Tab-separated table of C-alpha atoms in Angstrom:
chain	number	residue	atom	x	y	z
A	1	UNK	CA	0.000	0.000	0.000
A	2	UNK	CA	1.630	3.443	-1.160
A	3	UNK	CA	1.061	6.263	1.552
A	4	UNK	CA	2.339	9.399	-0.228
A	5	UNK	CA	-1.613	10.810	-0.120
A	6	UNK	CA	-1.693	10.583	3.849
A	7	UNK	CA	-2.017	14.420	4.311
A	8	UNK	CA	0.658	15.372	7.791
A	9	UNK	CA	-2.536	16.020	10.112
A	10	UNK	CA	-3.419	12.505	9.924
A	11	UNK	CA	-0.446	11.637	10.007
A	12	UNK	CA	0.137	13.308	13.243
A	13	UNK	CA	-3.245	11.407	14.416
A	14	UNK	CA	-1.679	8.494	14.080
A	15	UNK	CA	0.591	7.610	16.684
A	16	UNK	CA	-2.335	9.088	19.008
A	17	UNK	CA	-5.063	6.438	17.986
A	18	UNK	CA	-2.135	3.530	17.725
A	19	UNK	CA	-1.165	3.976	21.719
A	20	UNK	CA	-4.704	4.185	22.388
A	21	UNK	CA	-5.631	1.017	20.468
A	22	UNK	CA	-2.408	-0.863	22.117
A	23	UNK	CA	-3.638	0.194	25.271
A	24	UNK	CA	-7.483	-1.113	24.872
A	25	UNK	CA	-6.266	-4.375	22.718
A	26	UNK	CA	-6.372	-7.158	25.482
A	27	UNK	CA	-10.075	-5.774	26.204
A	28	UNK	CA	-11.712	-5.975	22.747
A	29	UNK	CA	-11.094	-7.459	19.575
A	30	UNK	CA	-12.895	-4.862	17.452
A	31	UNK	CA	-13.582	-1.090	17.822
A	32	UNK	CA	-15.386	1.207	15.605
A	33	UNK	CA	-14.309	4.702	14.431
A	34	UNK	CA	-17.192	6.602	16.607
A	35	UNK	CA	-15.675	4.766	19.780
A	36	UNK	CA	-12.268	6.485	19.095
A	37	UNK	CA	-13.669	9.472	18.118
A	38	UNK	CA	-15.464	9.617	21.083
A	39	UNK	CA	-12.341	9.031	23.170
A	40	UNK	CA	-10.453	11.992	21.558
A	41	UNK	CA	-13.654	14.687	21.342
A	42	UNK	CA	-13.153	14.070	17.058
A	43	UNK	CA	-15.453	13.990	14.892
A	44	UNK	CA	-16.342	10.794	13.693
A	45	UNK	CA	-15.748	11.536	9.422
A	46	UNK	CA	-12.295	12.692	10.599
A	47	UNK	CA	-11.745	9.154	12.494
A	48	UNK	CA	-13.150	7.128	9.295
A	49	UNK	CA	-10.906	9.296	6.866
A	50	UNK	CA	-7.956	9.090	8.793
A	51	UNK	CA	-7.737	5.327	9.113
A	52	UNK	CA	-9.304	5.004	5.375
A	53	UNK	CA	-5.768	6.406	4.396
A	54	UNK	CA	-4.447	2.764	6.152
A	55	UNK	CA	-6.917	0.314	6.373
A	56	UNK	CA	-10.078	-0.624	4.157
A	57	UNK	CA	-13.191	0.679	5.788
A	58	UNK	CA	-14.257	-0.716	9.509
A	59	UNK	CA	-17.418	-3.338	8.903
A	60	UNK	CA	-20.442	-2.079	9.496
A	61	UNK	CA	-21.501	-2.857	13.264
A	62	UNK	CA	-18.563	-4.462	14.324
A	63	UNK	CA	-16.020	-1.739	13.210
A	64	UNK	CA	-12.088	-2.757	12.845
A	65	UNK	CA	-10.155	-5.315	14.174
A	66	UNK	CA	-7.814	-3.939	16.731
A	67	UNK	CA	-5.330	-5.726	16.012
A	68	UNK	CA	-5.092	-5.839	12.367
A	69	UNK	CA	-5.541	-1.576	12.540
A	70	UNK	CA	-2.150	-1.721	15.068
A	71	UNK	CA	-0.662	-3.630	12.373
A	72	UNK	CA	-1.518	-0.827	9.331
A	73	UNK	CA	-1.076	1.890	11.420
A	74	UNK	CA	2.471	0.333	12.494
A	75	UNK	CA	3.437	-0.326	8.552
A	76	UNK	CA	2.054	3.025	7.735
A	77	UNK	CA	3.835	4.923	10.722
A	78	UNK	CA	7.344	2.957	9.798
A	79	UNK	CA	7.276	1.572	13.440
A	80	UNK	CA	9.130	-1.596	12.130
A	81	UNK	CA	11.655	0.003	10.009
A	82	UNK	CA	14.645	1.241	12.728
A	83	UNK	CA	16.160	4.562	11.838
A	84	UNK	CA	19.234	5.301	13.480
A	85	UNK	CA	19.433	9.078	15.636
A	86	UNK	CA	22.085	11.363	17.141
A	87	UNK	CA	20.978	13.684	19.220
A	88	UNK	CA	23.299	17.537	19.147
A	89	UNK	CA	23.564	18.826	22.389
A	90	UNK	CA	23.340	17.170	25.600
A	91	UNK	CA	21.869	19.713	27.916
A	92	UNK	CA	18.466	19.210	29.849
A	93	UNK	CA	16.427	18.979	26.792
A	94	UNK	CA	19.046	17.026	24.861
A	95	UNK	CA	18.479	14.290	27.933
A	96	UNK	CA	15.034	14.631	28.194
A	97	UNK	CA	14.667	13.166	24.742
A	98	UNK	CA	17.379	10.731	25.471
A	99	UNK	CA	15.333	9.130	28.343
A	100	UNK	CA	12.268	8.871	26.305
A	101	UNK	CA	11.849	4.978	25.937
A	102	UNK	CA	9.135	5.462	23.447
A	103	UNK	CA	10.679	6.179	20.522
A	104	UNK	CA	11.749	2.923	20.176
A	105	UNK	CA	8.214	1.965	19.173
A	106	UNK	CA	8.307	4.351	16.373
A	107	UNK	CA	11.348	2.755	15.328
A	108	UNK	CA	13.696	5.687	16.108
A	109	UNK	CA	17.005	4.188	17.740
A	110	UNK	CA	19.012	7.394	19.755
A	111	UNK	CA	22.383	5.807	19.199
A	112	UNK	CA	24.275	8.260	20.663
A	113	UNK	CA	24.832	12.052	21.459
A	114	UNK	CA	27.147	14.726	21.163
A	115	UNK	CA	28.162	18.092	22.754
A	116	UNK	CA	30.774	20.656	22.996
A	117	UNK	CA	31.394	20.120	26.492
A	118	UNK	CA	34.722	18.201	27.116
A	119	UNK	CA	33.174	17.254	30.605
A	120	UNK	CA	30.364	15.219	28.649
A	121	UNK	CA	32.478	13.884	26.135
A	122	UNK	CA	33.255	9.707	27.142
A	123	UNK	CA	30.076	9.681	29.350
A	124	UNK	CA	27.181	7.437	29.340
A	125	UNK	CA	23.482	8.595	30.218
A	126	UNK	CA	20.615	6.701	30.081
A	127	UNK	CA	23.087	3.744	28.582
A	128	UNK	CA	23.713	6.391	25.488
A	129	UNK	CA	27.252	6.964	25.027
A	130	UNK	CA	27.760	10.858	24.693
A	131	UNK	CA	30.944	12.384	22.183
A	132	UNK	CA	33.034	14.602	20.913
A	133	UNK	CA	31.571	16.910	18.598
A	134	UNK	CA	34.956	16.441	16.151
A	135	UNK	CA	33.358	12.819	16.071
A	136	UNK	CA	30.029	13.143	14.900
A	137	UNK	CA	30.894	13.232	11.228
A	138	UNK	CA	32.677	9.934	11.127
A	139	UNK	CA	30.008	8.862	13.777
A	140	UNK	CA	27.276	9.636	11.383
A	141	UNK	CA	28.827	8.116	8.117
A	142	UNK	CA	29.404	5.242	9.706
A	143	UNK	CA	26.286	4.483	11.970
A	144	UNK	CA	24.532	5.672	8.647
A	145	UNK	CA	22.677	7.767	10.546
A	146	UNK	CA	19.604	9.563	8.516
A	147	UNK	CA	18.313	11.768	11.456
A	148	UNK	CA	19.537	14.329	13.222
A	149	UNK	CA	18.251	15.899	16.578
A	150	UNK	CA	19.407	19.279	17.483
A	151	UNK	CA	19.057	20.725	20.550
A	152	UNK	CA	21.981	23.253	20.846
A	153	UNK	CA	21.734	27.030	22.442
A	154	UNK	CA	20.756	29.028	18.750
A	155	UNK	CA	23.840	30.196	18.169
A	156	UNK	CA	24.782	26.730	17.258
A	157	UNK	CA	21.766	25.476	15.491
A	158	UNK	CA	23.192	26.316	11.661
A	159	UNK	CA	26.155	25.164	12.153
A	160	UNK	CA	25.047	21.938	13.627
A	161	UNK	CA	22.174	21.673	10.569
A	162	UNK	CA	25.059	22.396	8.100
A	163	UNK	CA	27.686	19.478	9.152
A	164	UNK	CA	25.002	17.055	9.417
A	165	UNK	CA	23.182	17.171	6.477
A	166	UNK	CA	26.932	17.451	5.141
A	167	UNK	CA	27.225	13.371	6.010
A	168	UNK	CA	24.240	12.397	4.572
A	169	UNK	CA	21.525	13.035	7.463
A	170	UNK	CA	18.203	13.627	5.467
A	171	UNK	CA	15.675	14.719	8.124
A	172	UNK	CA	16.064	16.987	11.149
A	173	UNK	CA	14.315	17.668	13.919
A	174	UNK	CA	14.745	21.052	15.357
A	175	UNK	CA	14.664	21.574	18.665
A	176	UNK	CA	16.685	24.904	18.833
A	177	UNK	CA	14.628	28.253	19.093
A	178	UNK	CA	15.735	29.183	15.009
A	179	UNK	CA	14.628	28.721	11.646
A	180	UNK	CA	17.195	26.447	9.987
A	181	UNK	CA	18.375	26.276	6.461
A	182	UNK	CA	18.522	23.094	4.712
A	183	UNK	CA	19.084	21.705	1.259
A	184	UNK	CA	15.902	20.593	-0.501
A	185	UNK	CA	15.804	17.125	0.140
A	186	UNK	CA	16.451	17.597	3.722
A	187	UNK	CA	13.288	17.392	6.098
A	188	UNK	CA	13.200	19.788	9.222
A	189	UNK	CA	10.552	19.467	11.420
A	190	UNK	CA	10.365	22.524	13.897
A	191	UNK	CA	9.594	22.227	17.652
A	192	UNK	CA	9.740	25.442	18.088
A	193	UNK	CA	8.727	26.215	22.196
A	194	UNK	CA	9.050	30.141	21.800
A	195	UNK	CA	6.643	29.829	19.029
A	196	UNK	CA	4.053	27.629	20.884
A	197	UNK	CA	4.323	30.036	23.684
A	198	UNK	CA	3.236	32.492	21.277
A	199	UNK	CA	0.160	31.117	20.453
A	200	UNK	CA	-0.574	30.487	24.532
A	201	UNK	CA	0.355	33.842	25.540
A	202	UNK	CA	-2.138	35.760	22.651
A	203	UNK	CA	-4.785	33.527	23.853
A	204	UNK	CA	-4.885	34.459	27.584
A	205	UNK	CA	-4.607	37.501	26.552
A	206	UNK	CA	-7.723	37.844	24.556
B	1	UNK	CA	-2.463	48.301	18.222
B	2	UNK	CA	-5.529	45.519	18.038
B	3	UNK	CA	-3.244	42.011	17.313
B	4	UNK	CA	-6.378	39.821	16.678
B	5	UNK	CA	-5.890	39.997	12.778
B	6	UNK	CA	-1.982	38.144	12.763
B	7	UNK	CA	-2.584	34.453	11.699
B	8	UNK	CA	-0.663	31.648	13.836
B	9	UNK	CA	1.913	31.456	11.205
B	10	UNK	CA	2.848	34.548	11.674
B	11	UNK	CA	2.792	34.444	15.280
B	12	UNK	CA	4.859	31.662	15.289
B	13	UNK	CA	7.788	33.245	13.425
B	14	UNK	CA	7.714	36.539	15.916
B	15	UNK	CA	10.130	34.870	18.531
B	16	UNK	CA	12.327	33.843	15.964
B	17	UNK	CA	12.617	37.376	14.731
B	18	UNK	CA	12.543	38.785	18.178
B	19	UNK	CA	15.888	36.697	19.677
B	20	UNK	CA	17.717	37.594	15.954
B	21	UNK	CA	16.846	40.931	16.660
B	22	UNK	CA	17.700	41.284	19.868
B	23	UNK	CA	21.603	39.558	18.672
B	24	UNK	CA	22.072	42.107	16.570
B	25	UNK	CA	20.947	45.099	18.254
B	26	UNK	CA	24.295	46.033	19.461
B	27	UNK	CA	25.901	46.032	16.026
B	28	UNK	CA	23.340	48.386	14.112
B	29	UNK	CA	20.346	50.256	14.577
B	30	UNK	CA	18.555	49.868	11.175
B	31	UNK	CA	17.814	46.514	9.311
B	32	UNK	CA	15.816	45.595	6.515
B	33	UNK	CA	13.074	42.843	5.710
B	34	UNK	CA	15.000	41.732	3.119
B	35	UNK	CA	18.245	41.364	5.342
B	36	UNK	CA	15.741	39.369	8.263
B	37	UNK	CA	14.388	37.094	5.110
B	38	UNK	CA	18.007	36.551	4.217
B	39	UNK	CA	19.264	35.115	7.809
B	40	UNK	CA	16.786	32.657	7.391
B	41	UNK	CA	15.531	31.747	3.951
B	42	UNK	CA	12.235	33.142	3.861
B	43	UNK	CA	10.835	35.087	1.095
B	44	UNK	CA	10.850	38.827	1.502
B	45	UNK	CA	7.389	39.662	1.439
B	46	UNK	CA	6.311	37.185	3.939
B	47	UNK	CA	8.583	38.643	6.604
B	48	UNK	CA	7.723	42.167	5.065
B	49	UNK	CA	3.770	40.675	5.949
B	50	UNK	CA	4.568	39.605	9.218
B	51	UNK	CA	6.473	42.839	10.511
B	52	UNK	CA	3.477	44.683	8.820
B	53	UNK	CA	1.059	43.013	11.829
B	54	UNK	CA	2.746	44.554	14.656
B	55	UNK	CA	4.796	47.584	13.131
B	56	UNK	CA	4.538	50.481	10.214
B	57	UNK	CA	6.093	49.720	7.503
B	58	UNK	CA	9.898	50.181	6.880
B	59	UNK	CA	11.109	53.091	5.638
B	60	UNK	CA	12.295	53.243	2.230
B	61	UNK	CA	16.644	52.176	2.296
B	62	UNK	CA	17.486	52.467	5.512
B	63	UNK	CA	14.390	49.686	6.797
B	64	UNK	CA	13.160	49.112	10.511
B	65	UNK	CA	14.604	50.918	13.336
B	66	UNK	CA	15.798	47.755	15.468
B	67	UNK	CA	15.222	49.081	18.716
B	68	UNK	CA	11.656	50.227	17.826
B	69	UNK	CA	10.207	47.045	16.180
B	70	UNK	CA	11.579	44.840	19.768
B	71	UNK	CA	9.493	47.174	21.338
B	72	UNK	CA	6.594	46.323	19.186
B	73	UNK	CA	7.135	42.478	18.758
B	74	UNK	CA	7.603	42.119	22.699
B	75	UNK	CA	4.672	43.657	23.098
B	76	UNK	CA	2.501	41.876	20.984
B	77	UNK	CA	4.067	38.742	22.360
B	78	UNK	CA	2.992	40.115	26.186
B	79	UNK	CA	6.785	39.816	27.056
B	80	UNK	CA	6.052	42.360	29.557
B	81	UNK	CA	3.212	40.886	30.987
B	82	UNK	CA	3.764	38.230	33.236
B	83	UNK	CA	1.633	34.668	33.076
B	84	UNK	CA	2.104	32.432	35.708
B	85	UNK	CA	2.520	28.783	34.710
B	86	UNK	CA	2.653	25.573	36.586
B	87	UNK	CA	4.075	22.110	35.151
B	88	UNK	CA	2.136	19.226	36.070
B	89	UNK	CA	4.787	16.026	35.902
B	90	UNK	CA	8.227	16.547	37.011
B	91	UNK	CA	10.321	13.834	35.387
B	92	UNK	CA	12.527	14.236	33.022
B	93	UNK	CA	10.963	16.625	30.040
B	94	UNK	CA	8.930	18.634	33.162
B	95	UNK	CA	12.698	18.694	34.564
B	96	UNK	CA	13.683	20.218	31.013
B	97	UNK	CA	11.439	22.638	30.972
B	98	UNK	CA	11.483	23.888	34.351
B	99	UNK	CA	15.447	24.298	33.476
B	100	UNK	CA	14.618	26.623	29.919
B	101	UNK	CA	15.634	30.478	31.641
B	102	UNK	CA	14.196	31.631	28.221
B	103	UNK	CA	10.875	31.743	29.237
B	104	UNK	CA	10.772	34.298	31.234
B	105	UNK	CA	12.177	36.120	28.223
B	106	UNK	CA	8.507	35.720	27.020
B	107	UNK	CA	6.681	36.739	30.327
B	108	UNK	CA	6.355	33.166	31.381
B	109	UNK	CA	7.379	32.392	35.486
B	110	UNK	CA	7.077	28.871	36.172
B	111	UNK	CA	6.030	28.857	39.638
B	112	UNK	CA	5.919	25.080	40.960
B	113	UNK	CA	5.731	21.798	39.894
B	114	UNK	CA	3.575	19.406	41.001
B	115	UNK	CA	4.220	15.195	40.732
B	116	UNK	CA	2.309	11.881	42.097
B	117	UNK	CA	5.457	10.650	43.445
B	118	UNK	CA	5.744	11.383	47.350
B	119	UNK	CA	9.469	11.514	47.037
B	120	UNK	CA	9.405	14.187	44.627
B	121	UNK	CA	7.152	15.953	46.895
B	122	UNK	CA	8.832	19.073	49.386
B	123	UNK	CA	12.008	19.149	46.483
B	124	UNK	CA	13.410	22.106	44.824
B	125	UNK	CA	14.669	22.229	41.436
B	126	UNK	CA	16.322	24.525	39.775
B	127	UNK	CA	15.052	26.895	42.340
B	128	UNK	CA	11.511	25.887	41.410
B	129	UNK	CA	9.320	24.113	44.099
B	130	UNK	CA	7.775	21.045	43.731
B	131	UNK	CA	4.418	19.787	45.355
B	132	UNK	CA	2.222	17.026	45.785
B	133	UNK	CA	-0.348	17.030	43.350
B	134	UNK	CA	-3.075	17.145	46.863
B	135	UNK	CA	-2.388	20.783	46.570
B	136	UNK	CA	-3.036	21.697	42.529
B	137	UNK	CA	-6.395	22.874	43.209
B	138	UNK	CA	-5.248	25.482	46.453
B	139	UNK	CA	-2.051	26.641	44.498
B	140	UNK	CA	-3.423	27.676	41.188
B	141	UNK	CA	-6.222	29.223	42.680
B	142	UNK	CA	-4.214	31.517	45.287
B	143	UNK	CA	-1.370	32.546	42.749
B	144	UNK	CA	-4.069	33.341	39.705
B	145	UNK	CA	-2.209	30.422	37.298
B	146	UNK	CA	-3.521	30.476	33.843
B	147	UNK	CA	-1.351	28.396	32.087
B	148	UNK	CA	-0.394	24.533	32.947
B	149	UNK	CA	1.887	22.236	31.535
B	150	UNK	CA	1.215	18.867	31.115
B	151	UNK	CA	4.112	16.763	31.365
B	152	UNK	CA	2.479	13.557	32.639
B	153	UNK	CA	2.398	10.007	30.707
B	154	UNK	CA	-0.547	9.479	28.670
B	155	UNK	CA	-2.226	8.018	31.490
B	156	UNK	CA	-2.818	10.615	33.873
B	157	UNK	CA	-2.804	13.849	30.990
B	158	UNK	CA	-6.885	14.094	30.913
B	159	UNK	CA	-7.231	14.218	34.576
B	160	UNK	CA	-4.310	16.676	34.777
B	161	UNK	CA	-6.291	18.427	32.119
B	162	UNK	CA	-9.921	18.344	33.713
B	163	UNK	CA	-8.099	19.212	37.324
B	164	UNK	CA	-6.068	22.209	35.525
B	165	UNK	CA	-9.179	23.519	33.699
B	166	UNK	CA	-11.524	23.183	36.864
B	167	UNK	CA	-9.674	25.787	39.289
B	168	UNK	CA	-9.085	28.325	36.067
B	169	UNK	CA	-6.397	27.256	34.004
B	170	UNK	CA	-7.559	28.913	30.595
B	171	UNK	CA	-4.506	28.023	28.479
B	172	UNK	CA	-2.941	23.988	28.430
B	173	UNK	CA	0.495	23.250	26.615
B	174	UNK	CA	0.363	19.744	25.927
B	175	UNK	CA	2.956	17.610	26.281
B	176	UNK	CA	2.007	14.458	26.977
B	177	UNK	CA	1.032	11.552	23.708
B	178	UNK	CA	-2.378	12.146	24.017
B	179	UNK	CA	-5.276	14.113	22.454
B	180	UNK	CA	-7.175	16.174	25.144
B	181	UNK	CA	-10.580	17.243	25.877
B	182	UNK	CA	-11.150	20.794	26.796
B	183	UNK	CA	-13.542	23.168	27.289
B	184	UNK	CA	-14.490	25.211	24.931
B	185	UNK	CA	-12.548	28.175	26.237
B	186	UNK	CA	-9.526	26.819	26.956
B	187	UNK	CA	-7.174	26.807	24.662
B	188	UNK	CA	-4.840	23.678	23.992
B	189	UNK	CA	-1.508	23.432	22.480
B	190	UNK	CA	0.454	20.333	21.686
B	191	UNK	CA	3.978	19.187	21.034
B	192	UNK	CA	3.166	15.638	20.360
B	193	UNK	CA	6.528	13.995	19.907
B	194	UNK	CA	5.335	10.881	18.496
B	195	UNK	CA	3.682	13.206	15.837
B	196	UNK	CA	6.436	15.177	14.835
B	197	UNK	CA	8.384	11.708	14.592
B	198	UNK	CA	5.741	10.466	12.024
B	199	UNK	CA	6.517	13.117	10.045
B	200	UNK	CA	9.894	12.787	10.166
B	201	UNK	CA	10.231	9.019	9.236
B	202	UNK	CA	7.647	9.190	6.732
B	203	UNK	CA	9.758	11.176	4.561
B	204	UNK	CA	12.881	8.830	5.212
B	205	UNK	CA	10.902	6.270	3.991
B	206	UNK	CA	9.918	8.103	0.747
């Protein structure tokens, strides 16, 4: 099945709906879309659309099969595939993400992470070895590592986008409070906290 | 100035523009749309349209007067206002955040944390107190919090939610894996991680 029409707000419904259906799965065997819609406050077209884009449509009164929706919703979201990570920048945030077990389910493997700190550099946290960051080129060929997590102060950000897409790192996931440039084929994916703050902030003060 | 017109894409990009400003304030007191849409590959008349929402327009050559449009994107980001916020979840990413100094940059004070675990309970980090969650309710209500921050696994994030929303909260940044029910007033934000990675390993796979 070819997913290239799965517009990115499904997509981002995804991995919602597949942790709840792992986590109702040894209850039921089947669920319909109104029951998940109903969990989330969606609307029930959205629900049917959105796992349309995956699965053939639920039977009528008996709705999906849990377990065969984790299993198109898994193929769909990659969860099988393993993509290999580094993580820029091992402050708070950069350890935040490397404690996060649940990547792993989404395939994402941190393999390791690197700072500018020579105090980090040789240390271990979380069982993640931390390095150099003169190593993470040779680190990154060699790991063939295709995504890049940067959480570095901004005035590192560029930099840090530049010398990884450099060794071949295709898709990054921003972090730092900057917009980052990146050749074409390069994915970056903002998480931008300033900016969400934005939107709070305007909205108390409405 | 009425703000109510500027789209969230907009919005978004102010902070950005705000902490490049604010770098190069020292160096010159002029700068031009075209030199903001250069530092970060946007198109000129997109930044000229965003600048536009909160300021005149540039003067012909010599552009914005730096000083001048700070003024006017801190204050239609209410970075002189000051929102108090509360995490809800102190592990590791509540941990993260309460560490971020740049908040306050953006009137945000993170007053407390609050966590199910007793041993957590009566702690200090990073100068920030943490409490059991017993006293949500008393605390948000005596120090007028509007804004929470859910932190919590997927598990506990509605409750947080309906608890937050029920002694006044009127603004939720969500970060836990879930999709949350609000009312309608309230307004939610989320940084879904597992969203963002679906993104981001869809278009490895492509």
């Amino acid at each position: 099945m070819k997913y290239e029409e799965i517009s990115k707000t499904t997509l981002r419904r995804m991995p919602v709906y597949l942790h709840y259906l792992n986590s109702v799965k040894n209850e039921r065997t089947n669920i319909s879309a109104s029951a998940i819609a109903g969990k989330f406050g969606l609307n029930d077209v959205q629900v049917r659309k959105d796992l349309a884009a995956v699965s053939g449509s639920g039977r009528p009164k008996t709705g999906y099969d849990i377990n065969e929706l984790i299993s198109q919703i898994e193929e769909c979201l990659g969860c099988r595939d393993r993509t290999n990570a580094v993580i820029v920048g091992a402050g708070n945030l950069g350890k935040a993400l490397l404690s996060f077990a649940g990547f792993m389910d989404y395939g994402l493997d941190i393999v390791a992470a690197f700072d500018t700190d020579p105090s980090l550099a040789g240390t271990v946290f979380n069982g993640k070895p931390i390095y150099s960051m003169e190593e993470v080129e040779g680190f990154c060929r060699a790991q063939d590592v295709k995504l890049g997590i940067i959480t570095t102060p901004v005035g590192a950000a560029q930099k840090t986008c530049d010398r990884l897409t450099a060794c071949g790192i295709k898709a990054i996931w921003n972090f730092s409070q900057t917009i980052l440039r990146s050749p074409e084929d390069v994915l970056v994916e903002n998480e931008n906290l300033a900016s969400s703050l934005a939107i709070l902030s305007k909205h108390l003060r409405e």
